[in-house]
């Protein structure tokens, strides 16, 4: 079994996120690429909650025409990341405190179930892949690379979910998680919360190595609800 250690607490500088709009998108599967780029911009705060989406400006930023942009917006509306407003364009969804609490409660249950099932069904190769992602995530943490950290973090959660071998669970998980990605990203902007998240991931990886489904399920549920608490506390401070 791989040993899992946590480096001593270090001083970190959080690098500003890349808003994803610097380079033109290739023409292949264009609307899907645009959707991914816009989702990243929403997650990292380049498109803030409530922001009106200016089609002309976005087309210039992404180097695309309005047709693939509008197709991408329709798909993001299905994911409930944006609202399409009749004759008024589109805007980024703003979630209420109640919306956030309900969604995190649901997602924590989905992740807990995924963890329990994954411990029964995961292969050693998949565990090794998650271990490697954890090491990469820890390197990003050490370097203050929040976007890189978050990407590794989400890939770890996705791999655990995939290892559950339950397509219905995965579909619902992805739907809810897309709505909360931006909030999960911002919950790590505070260094203390980021450190605690790393510690929680160390414990989750240990339970996965031990194939302790009950423990991993409890840890995943607690991890998500801690995120919820941090997000709601941040909203109260901002208000």
GROMACS .gro file of N, CA, C and O in nm, residues 110 161 165-174:
model
   48
  110UNK      N    1  -2.447   1.151  -0.298
  110UNK     CA    2  -2.401   1.082  -0.419
  110UNK      C    3  -2.254   1.044  -0.408
  110UNK      O    4  -2.214   0.933  -0.446
  161UNK      N    5  -1.590   0.826  -0.860
  161UNK     CA    6  -1.726   0.805  -0.907
  161UNK      C    7  -1.730   0.703  -1.019
  161UNK      O    8  -1.817   0.614  -1.020
  165UNK      N    9  -1.886   0.214  -1.092
  165UNK     CA   10  -1.945   0.132  -1.198
  165UNK      C   11  -2.098   0.140  -1.197
  165UNK      O   12  -2.168   0.041  -1.211
  166UNK      N   13  -2.150   0.263  -1.182
  166UNK     CA   14  -2.294   0.283  -1.180
  166UNK      C   15  -2.327   0.403  -1.267
  166UNK      O   16  -2.320   0.518  -1.221
  167UNK      N   17  -2.361   0.381  -1.395
  167UNK     CA   18  -2.384   0.493  -1.487
  167UNK      C   19  -2.494   0.589  -1.442
  167UNK      O   20  -2.483   0.710  -1.464
  168UNK      N   21  -2.598   0.538  -1.379
  168UNK     CA   22  -2.706   0.627  -1.333
  168UNK      C   23  -2.655   0.721  -1.224
  168UNK      O   24  -2.688   0.840  -1.222
  169UNK      N   25  -2.574   0.666  -1.134
  169UNK     CA   26  -2.514   0.747  -1.029
  169UNK      C   27  -2.423   0.853  -1.090
  169UNK      O   28  -2.427   0.970  -1.051
  170UNK      N   29  -2.341   0.813  -1.186
  170UNK     CA   30  -2.247   0.906  -1.249
  170UNK      C   31  -2.320   1.020  -1.321
  170UNK      O   32  -2.280   1.136  -1.311
  171UNK      N   33  -2.428   0.987  -1.390
  171UNK     CA   34  -2.504   1.090  -1.462
  171UNK      C   35  -2.560   1.194  -1.365
  171UNK      O   36  -2.549   1.315  -1.389
  172UNK      N   37  -2.617   1.151  -1.256
  172UNK     CA   38  -2.673   1.245  -1.160
  172UNK      C   39  -2.563   1.325  -1.091
  172UNK      O   40  -2.575   1.446  -1.069
  173UNK      N   41  -2.453   1.255  -1.058
  173UNK     CA   42  -2.339   1.322  -0.994
  173UNK      C   43  -2.287   1.435  -1.082
  173UNK      O   44  -2.265   1.547  -1.035
  174UNK      N   45  -2.267   1.408  -1.211
  174UNK     CA   46  -2.213   1.509  -1.301
  174UNK      C   47  -2.307   1.628  -1.314
  174UNK      O   48  -2.263   1.743  -1.318
   0.00000   0.00000   0.00000
